[in-house]
Coordinates of C-alpha atoms and ligand atoms in Angstrom, one line a residue:
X1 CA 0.0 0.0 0.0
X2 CA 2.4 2.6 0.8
X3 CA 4.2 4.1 -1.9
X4 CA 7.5 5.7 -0.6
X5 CA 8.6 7.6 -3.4
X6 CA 4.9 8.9 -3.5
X7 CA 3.6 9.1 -7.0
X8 CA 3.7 7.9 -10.2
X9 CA 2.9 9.2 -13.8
X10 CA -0.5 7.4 -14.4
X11 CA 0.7 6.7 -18.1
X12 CA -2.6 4.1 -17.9
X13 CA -4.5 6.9 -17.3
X14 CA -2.8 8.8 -20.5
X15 CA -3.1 5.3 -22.5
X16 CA -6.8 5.3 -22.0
X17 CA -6.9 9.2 -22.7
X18 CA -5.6 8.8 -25.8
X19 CA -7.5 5.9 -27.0
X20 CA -10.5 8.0 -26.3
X21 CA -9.2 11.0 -28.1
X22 CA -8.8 8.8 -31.5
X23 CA -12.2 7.5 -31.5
X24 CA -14.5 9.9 -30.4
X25 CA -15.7 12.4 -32.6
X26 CA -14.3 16.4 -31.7
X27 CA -12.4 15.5 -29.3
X28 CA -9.3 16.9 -30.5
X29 CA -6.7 16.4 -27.9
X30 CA -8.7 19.1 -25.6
X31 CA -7.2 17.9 -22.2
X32 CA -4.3 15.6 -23.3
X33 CA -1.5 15.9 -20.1
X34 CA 0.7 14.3 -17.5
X35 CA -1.9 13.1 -14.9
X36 CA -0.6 12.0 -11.5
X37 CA -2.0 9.3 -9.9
X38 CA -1.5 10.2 -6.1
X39 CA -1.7 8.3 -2.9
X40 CA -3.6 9.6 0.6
X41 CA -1.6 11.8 2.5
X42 CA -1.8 9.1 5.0
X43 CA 0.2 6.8 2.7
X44 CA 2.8 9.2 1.9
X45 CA 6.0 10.2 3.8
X46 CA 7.8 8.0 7.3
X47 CA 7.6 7.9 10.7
X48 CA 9.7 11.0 11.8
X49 CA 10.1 12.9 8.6
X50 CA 9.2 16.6 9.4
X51 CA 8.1 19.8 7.1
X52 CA 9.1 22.4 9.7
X53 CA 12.6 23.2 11.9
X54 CA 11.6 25.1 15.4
X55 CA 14.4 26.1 17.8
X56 CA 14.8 23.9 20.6
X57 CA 12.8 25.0 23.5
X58 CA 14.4 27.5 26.1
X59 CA 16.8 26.0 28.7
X60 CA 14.3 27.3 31.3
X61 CA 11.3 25.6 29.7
X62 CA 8.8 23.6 32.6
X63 CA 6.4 21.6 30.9
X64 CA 4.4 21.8 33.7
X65 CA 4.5 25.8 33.5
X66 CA 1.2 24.9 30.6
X67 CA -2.2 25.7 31.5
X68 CA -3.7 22.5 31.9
X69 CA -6.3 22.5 29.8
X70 CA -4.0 23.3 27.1
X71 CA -1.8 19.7 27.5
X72 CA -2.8 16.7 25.7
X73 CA -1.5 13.7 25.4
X74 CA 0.9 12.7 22.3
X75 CA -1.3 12.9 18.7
X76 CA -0.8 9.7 16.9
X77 CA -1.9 8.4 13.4
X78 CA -1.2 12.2 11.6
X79 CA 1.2 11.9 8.0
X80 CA 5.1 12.6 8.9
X81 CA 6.0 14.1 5.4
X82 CA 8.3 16.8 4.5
X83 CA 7.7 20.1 3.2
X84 CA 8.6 19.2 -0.8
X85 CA 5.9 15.9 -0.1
X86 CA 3.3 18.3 1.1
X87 CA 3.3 21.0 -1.7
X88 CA 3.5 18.0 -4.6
X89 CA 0.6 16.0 -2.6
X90 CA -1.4 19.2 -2.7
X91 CA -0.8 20.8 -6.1
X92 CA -1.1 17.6 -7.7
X93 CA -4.5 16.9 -6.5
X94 CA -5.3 20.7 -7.2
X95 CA -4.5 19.9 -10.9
X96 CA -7.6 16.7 -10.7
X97 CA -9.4 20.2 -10.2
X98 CA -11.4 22.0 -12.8
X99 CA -11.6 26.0 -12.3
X100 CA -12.9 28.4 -14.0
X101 CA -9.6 29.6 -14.3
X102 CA -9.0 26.2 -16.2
X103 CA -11.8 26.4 -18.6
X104 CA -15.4 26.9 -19.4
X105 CA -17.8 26.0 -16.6
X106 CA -21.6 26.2 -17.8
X107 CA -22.7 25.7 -14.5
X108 CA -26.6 27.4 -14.6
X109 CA -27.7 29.4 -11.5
X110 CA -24.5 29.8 -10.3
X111 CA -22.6 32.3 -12.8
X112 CA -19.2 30.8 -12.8
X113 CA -17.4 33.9 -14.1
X114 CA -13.8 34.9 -14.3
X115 CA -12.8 36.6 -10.9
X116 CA -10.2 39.3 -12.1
X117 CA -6.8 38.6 -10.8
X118 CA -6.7 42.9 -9.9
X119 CA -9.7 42.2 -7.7
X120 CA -7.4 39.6 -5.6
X121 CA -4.4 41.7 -5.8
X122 CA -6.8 44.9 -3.8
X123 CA -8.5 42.2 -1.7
X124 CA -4.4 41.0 -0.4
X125 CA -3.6 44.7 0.5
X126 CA -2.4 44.5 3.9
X127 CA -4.5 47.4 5.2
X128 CA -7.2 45.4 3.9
X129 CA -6.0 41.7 4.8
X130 CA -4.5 42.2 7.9
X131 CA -7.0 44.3 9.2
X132 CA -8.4 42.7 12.8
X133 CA -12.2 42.3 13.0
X134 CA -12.2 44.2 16.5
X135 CA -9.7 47.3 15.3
X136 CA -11.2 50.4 16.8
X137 CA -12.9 52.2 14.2
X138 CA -10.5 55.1 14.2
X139 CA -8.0 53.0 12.8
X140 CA -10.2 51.3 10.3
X141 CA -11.7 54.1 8.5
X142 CA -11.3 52.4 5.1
X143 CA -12.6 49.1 5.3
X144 CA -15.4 51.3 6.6
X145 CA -16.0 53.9 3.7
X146 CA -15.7 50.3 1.8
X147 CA -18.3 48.7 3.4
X148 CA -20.6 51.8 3.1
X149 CA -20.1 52.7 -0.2
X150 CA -20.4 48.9 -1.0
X151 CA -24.0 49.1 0.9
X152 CA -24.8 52.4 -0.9
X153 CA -24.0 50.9 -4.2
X154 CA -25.7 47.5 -4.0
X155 CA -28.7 49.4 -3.0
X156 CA -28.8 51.8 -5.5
X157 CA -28.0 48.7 -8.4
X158 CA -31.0 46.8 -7.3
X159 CA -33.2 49.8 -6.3
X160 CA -33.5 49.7 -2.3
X161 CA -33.2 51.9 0.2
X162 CA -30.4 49.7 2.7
X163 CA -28.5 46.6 2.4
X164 CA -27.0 44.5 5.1
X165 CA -23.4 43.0 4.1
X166 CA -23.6 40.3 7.0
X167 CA -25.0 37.2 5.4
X168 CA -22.2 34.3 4.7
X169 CA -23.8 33.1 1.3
X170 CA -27.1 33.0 -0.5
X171 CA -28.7 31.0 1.8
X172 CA -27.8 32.9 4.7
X173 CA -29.2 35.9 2.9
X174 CA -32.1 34.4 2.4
X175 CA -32.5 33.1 5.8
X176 CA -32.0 36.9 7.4
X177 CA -34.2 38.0 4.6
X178 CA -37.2 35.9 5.9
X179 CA -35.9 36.2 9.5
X180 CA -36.6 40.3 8.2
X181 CA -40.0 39.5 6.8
X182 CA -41.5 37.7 10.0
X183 CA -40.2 40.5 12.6
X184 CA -42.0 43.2 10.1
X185 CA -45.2 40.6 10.3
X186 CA -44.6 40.2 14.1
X187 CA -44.1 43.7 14.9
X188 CA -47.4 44.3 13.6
X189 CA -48.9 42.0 15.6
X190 CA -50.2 39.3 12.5
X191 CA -47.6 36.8 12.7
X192 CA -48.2 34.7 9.5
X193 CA -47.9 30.8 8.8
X194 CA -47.2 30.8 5.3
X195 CA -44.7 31.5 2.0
X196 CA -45.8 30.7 -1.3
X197 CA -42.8 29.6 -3.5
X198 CA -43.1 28.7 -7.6
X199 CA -41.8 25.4 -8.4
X200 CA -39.1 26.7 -10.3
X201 CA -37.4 28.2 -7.4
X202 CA -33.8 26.7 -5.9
X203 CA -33.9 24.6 -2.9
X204 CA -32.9 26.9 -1.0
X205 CA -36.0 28.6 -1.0
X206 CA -38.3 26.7 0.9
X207 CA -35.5 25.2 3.2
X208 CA -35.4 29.2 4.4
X209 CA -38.8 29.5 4.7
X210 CA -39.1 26.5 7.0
X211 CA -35.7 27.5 9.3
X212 CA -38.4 30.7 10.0
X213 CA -41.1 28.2 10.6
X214 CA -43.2 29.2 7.8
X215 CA -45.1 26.2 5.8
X216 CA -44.5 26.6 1.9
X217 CA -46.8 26.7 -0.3
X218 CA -45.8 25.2 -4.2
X219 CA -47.1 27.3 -6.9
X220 CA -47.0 25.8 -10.6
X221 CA -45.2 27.9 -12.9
X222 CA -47.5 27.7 -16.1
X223 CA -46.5 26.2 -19.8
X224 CA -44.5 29.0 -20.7
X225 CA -42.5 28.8 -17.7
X226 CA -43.6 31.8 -15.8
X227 CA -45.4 32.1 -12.7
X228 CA -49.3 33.4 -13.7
X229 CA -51.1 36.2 -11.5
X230 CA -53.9 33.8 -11.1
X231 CA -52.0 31.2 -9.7
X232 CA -51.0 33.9 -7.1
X233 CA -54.2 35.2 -6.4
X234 CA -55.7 31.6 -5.4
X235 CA -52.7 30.9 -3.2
X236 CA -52.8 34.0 -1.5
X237 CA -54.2 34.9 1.9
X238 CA -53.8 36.6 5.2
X239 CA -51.5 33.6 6.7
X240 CA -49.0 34.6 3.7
X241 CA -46.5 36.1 5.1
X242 CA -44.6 36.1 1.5
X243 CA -43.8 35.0 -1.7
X244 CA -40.5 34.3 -2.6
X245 CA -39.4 34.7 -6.3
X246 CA -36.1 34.4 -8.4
X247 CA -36.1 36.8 -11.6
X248 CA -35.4 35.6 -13.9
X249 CA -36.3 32.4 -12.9
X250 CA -34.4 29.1 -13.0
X251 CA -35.2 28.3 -16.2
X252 CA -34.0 31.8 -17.5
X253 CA -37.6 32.8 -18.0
X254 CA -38.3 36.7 -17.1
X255 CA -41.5 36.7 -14.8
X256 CA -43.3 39.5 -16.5
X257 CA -46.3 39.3 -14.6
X258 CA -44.3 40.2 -11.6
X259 CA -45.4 43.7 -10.6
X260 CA -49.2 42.6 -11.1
X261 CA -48.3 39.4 -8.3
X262 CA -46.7 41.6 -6.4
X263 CA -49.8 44.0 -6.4
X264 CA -52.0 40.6 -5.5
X265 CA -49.6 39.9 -2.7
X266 CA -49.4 43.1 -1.2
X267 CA -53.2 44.0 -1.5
X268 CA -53.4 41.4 1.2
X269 CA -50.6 42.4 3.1
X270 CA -47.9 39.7 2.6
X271 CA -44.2 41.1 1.6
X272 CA -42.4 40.1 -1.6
X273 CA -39.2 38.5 -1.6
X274 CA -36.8 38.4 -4.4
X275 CA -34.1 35.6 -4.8
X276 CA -31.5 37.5 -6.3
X277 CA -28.4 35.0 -7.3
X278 CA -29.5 35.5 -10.7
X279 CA -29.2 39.4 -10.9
X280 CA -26.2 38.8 -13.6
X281 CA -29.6 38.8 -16.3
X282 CA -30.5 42.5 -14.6
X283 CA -27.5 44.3 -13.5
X284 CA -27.8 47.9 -15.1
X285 CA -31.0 47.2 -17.0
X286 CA -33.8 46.8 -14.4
X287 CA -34.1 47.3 -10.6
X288 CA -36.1 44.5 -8.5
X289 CA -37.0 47.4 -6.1
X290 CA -38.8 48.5 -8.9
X291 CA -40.9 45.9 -9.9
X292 CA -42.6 45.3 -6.4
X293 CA -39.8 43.4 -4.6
X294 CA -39.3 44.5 -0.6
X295 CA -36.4 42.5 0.4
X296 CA -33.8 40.3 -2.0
X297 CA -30.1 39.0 -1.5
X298 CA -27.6 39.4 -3.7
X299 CA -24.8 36.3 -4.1
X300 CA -21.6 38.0 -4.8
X301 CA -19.7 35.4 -5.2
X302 CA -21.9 35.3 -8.6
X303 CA -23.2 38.6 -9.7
X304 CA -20.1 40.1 -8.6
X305 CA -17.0 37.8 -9.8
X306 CA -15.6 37.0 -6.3
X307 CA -14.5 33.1 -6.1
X308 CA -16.6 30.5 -5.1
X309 CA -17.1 26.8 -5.5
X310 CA -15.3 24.6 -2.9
X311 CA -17.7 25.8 -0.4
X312 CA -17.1 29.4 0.2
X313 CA -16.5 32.1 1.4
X314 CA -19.7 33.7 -0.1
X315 CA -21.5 36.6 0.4
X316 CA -25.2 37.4 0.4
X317 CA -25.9 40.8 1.3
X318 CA -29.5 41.8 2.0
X319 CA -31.4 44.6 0.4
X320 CA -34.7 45.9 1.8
X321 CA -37.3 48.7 1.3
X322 CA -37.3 51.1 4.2
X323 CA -40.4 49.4 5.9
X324 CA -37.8 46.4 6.6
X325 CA -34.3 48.4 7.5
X326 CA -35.3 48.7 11.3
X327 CA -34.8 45.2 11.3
X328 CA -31.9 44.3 9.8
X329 CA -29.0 42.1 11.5
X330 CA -25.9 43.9 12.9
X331 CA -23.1 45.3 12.5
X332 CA -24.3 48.3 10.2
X333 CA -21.9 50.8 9.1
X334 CA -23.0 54.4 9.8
X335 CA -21.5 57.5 8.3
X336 CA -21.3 60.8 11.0
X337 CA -19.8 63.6 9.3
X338 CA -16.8 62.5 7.7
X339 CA -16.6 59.4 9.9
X340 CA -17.7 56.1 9.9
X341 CA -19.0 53.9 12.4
X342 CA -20.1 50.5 13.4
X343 CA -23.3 50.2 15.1
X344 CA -23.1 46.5 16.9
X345 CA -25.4 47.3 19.7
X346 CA -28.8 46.6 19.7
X347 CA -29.6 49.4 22.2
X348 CA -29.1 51.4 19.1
X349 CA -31.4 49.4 17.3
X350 CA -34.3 48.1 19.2
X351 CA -35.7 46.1 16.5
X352 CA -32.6 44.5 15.4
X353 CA -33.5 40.3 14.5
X354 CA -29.8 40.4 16.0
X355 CA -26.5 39.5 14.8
X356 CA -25.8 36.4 11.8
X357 CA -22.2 35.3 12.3
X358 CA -19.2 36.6 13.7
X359 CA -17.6 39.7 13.1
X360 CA -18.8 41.5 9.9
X361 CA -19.0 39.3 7.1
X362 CA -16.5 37.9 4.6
X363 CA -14.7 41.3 4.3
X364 CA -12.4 39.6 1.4
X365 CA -15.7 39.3 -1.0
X366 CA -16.5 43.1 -0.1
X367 CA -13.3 44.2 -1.6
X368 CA -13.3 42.4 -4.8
X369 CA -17.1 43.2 -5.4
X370 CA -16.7 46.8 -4.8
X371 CA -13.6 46.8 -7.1
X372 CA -15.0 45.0 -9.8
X373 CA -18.3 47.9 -9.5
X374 CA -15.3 51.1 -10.1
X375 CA -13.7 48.7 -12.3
X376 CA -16.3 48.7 -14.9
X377 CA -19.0 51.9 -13.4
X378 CA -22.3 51.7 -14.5
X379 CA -22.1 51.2 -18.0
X380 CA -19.7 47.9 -17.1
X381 CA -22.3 46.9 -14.5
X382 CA -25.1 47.5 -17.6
X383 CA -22.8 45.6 -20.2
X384 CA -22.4 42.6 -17.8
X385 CA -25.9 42.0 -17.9
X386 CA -26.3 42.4 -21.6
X387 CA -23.5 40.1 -22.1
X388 CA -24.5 37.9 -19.9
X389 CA -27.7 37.2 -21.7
X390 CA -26.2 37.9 -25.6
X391 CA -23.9 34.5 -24.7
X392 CA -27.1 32.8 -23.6
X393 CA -28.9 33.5 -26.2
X394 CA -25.7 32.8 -28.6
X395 CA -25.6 29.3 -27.3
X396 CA -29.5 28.3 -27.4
X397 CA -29.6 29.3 -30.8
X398 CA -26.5 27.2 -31.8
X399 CA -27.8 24.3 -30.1
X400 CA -31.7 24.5 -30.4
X401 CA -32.4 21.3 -33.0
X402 CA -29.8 19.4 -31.3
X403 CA -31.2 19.3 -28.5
X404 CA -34.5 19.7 -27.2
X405 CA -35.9 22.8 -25.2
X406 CA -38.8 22.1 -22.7
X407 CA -39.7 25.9 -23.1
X408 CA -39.9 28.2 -26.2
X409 CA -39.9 31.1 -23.6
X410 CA -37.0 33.8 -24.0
X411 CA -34.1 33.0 -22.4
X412 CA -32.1 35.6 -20.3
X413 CA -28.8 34.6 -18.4
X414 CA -29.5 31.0 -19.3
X415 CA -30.6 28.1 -21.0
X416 CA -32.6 24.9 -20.0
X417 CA -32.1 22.0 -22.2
X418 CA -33.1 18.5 -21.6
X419 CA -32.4 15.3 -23.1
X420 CA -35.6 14.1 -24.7
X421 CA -33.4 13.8 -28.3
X422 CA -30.9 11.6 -27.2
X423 CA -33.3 9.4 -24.5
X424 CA -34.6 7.2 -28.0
X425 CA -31.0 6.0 -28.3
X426 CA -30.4 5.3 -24.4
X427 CA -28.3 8.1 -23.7
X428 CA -29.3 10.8 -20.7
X429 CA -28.3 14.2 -19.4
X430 CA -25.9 12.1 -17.1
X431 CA -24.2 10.5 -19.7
X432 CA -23.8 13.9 -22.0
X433 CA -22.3 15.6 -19.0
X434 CA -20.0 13.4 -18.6
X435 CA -19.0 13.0 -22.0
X436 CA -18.4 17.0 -21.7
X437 CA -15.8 16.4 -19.1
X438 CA -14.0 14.7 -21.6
X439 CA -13.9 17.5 -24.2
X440 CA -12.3 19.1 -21.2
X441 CA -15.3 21.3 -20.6
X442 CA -17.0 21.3 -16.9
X443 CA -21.1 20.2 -17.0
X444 CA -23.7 22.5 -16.6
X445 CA -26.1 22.1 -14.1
X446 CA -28.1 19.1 -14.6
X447 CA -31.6 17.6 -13.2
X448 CA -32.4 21.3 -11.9
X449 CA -35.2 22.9 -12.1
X450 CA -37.1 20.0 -11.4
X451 CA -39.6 21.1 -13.7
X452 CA -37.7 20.4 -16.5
X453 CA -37.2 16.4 -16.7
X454 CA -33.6 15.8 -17.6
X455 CA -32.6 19.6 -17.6
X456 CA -29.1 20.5 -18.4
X457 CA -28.7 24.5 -17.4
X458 CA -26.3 26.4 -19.1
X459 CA -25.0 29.2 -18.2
X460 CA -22.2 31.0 -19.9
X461 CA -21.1 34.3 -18.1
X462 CA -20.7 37.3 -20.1
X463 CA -16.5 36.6 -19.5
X464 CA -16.7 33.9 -22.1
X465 CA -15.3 34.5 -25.4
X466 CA -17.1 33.4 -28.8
X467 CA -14.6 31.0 -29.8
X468 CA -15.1 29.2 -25.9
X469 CA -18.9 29.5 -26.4
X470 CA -18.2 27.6 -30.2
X471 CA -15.9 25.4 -29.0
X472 CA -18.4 24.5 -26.4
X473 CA -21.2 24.3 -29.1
X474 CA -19.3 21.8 -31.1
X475 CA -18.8 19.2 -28.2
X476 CA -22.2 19.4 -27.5
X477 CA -22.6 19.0 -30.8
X478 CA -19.9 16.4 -31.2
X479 CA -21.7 13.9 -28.0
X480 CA -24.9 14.3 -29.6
X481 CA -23.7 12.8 -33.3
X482 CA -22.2 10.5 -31.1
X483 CA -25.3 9.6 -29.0
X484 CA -26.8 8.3 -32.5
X485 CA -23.8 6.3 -33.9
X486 CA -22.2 5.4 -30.7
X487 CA -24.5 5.6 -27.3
X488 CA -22.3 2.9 -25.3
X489 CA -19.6 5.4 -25.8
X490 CA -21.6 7.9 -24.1
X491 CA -22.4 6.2 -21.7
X492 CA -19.0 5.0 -20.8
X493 CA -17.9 8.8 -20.5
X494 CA -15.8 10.0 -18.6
X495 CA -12.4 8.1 -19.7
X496 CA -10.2 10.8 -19.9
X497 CA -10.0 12.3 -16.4
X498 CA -7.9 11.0 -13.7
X499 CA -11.0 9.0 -12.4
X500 CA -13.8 7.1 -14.4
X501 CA -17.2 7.8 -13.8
X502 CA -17.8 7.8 -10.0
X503 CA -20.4 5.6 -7.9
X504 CA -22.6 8.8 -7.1
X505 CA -24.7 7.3 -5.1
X506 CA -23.0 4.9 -3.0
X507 CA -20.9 8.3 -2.2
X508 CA -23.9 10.2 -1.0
X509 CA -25.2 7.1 0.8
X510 CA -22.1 5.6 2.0
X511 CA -19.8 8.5 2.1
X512 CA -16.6 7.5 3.8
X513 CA -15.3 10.9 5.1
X514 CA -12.4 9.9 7.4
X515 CA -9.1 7.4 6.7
X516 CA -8.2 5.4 9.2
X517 CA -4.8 3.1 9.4
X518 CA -5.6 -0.4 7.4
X519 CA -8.7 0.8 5.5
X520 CA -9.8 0.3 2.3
X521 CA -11.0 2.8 0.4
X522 CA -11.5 0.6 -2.7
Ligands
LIG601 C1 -26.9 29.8 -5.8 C2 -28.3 30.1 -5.5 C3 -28.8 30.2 -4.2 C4 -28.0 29.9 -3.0 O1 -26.8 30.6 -2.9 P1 -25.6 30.1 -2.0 O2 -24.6 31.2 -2.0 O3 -25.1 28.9 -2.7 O4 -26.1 29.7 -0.6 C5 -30.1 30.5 -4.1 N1 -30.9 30.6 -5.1 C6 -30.5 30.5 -6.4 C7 -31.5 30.7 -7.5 C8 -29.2 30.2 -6.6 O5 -28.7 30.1 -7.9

């Protein structure tokens, strides 16, 4: 099992690779490399090898001079590898990765766009980096003035009047965005029971509602994909406390019956709440605050090119009309005079729902947002948006015939696609996602919405380039030719990466998260 030099080219691996590459159809040598097959960290390295040199401890050192509850006994069972072991071990598995700083990575609803390498070069400034959470505010002025121009900015973009930076992710935004909506409903004395959501909407959705004890409510988004007034005005009641809407929806779909819903829904007194990880389609070009939304979160790490994928960090600010801002979470940043101030005490805010996370949010993601907004002003911020939805539209047309679309509606930011063409010849949206890997590009988002049966989401970013987006074209093109002449091949997909098609759900059911000595991991 153990392997002491550590790794070894996995020229099978290449073999295979290149087998593949002659036989199938477009695939013309898009990912052909050195791959490294590589060991658990557990299995690399020897008893006693070390990555680090410390000084030997003082001659007056006492052992026993250590706080107890600091002493434990001797760890056992951790990797002993040295420094040049570690950084291989790591980098090589980093390289199994695919980034959008890789390649193309469709992935719908969750706008994996280029994050500008000047954005991580501002967000690395030590005054910004180094900058300690708790620093008096006299000595942090400029993360301050960042943070309230930031809050200024996102409220102006989507049309609010403030904007909480706390939230973690979009989740979290959503969460403090209901937690928002049911201390406006309780404050009024009328707490409410329910939400009504479309079923279009992201998983998210609902989960938030119940975390704030509301039930949910499914609404059925009609043929052409859009959710219809009278749908709405069935639904609704005094127990609504809310409806909760992404625009444009998850198909892609603009809801253009949305300031009529939102008439129905305030008429009897229940708020609307706008999902806003898709605000890439409207950046610039329309304002949610002015279409009948009261409260949304933006995601950031989408809309506004800071990293994510790998789990984080996010960000999901909050933006409300003024009937909500009383509420909102803490810390807010204040401007008096020519200062700026945290307010973090609830005595200054009586009707606070409290504080979401510690310290102030991911700081990091507030710097690269904001820099990207000056980077590109409003006419960028407009453009990004216009992009955006030019390169969806690019790629439906190219691929519309090929493969069928579930609904003829417009698309904005992205396309839905499912895989009713290629189901006659046994091949499904699994299999063509996979086969994409092998033309080196990452899948789109498949099986979501779950209206769509077999939906593969695409969503290209306005940073992608026309000959990515043809490239991209032809492989889809390519595995659908070869759905008809060759389905087993298909279905075989993916050879060429590192590691075959994976057991998907024996790992969700069975995951094995932890090694321990004499396992087997086969
Ligand atoms: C991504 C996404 C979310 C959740 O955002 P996270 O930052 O992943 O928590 C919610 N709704 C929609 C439509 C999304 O695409």
């Amino acid at each position: 099992m153990a392997n002491p030099t550590g790794w070894k080219p996995s020229m099978e691996q290449d073999a295979k690779g290149g087998a593949a590459a002659a036989e199938a159809p477009g695939l013309g040598g898009a990912v052909r490399g050195l791959a490294y097959e590589e060991p658990l960290v557990f299995e690399h390295g020897s008893r006693g090898r070390c990555g680090v040199s410390l000084p030997p401890p003082p001659a007056d050192f006492d052992a026993g001079d250590l706080p107890a509850a600091l002493v434990r006994p001797a760890v056992d069972g951790l990797p002993e590898l040295s420094e040049l072991e570690v950084v291989r071990h790591f980098t090589r598995l980093s390289s199994w990765n695919h980034g959008i700083d890789t390649g193309f990575y469709p992935l719908g609803s969750c706008t994996m766009k280029y994050n500008p390498k000047s954005s991580e070069a501002l967000a690395r400034l030590p005054g910004f980096a180094d900058l300690h959470p708790l620093a008096p505010a006299e000595l942090a002025q400029g993360a301050l003035e960042l943070m309230y121009r930031l809050e200024r900015a996102l409220s102006e973009i989507a049309g609010f009047d403030a904007t909480t930076l706390a939230p973690a992710a979009g989740a979290q935004g959503e969460l403090t965005g209901l937690m928002l909506i049911r201390a406006y409903h309780e404050a009024r004395g009328n707490p409410r029971k329910k939400v009504l959501i479309p079923d279009t909407a992201h998983g998210t959705n609902p989960a938030s509602s119940a975390l704030n004890g509301y039930a949910v409510v499914q609404l059925a988004s009609g043929p052409d994909g859009r959710l219809h007034p009278e749908t709405v005005r069935a639904a609704m009641d005094e127990d609504v406390a809310a409806i909760m809407i992404t625009n444009p929806n998850t198909l892609g779909v603009f809801e253009s019956h949305i300031a009529e819903i939102a008439a129905i829904v305030h008429a009897k007194g229940g708020l609307v709440y706008g999902d806003g990880a898709n605000m890439n389609a409207l950046l610039g070009v329309a304002r949610p605050g002015d279409m009948g939304f009261d409260v949304m979160q933006y995601n950031l790490h989408k809309t506004f090119a800071t990293p994510h994928g790998g789990g984080g960090p996010g960000s999901g600010p909050v933006a409300v009309k003024a009937a909500l801002a009383p509420y909102l979470p803490l810390p807010l940043v204040v401007k008096e005079g020519e200062r700026f101030r945290l307010v973090t005490e609830a005595r200054e805010r009586p009707a606070t729902v409290g504080k979401l996370r510690e310290f102030w949010g991911n700081f990091g993601m507030f710097v690269r947002a904001w820099a990207l907004i000056r980077e590109y002003g409003p006419d960028g911020v407009r453009a990004t948006a216009e992009l955006a939805v030019l390169n969806a539209n690019y790629v439906r047309k190219q691929l519309e015939g090929t493969y069928h679309l579930p609904y003829p509606t417009d698309s904005l930011h992205e396309v839905v696609f499912d895989d009713a063409q290629q189901k006659d010849a046994g091949v499904t949206t699994m299999d063509v996602a996979k086969r994409l890997i092998d033309h080196g590009f990452h899948p789109p988002t498949i099986y979501f919405p779950l209206v769509v049966h077999g939906a593969l989401m695409i969503e290209p970013t306005e940073t992608e380039s026309r000959e990515t987006l043809d490239a991209f074209v032809a492989a889809m093109k390519a595995i659908a030719e070869e759905a008809k002449a060759d389905p087993e091949a298909v279905r075989a997909a993916p050879t060429r990466p590192v590691r075959a098609r994976l057991d998907e759900t024996r790992a969700a059911r069975k995951p094995v998260l932890r090694w321990q000595p004499g396992m087997n991991v086969e």
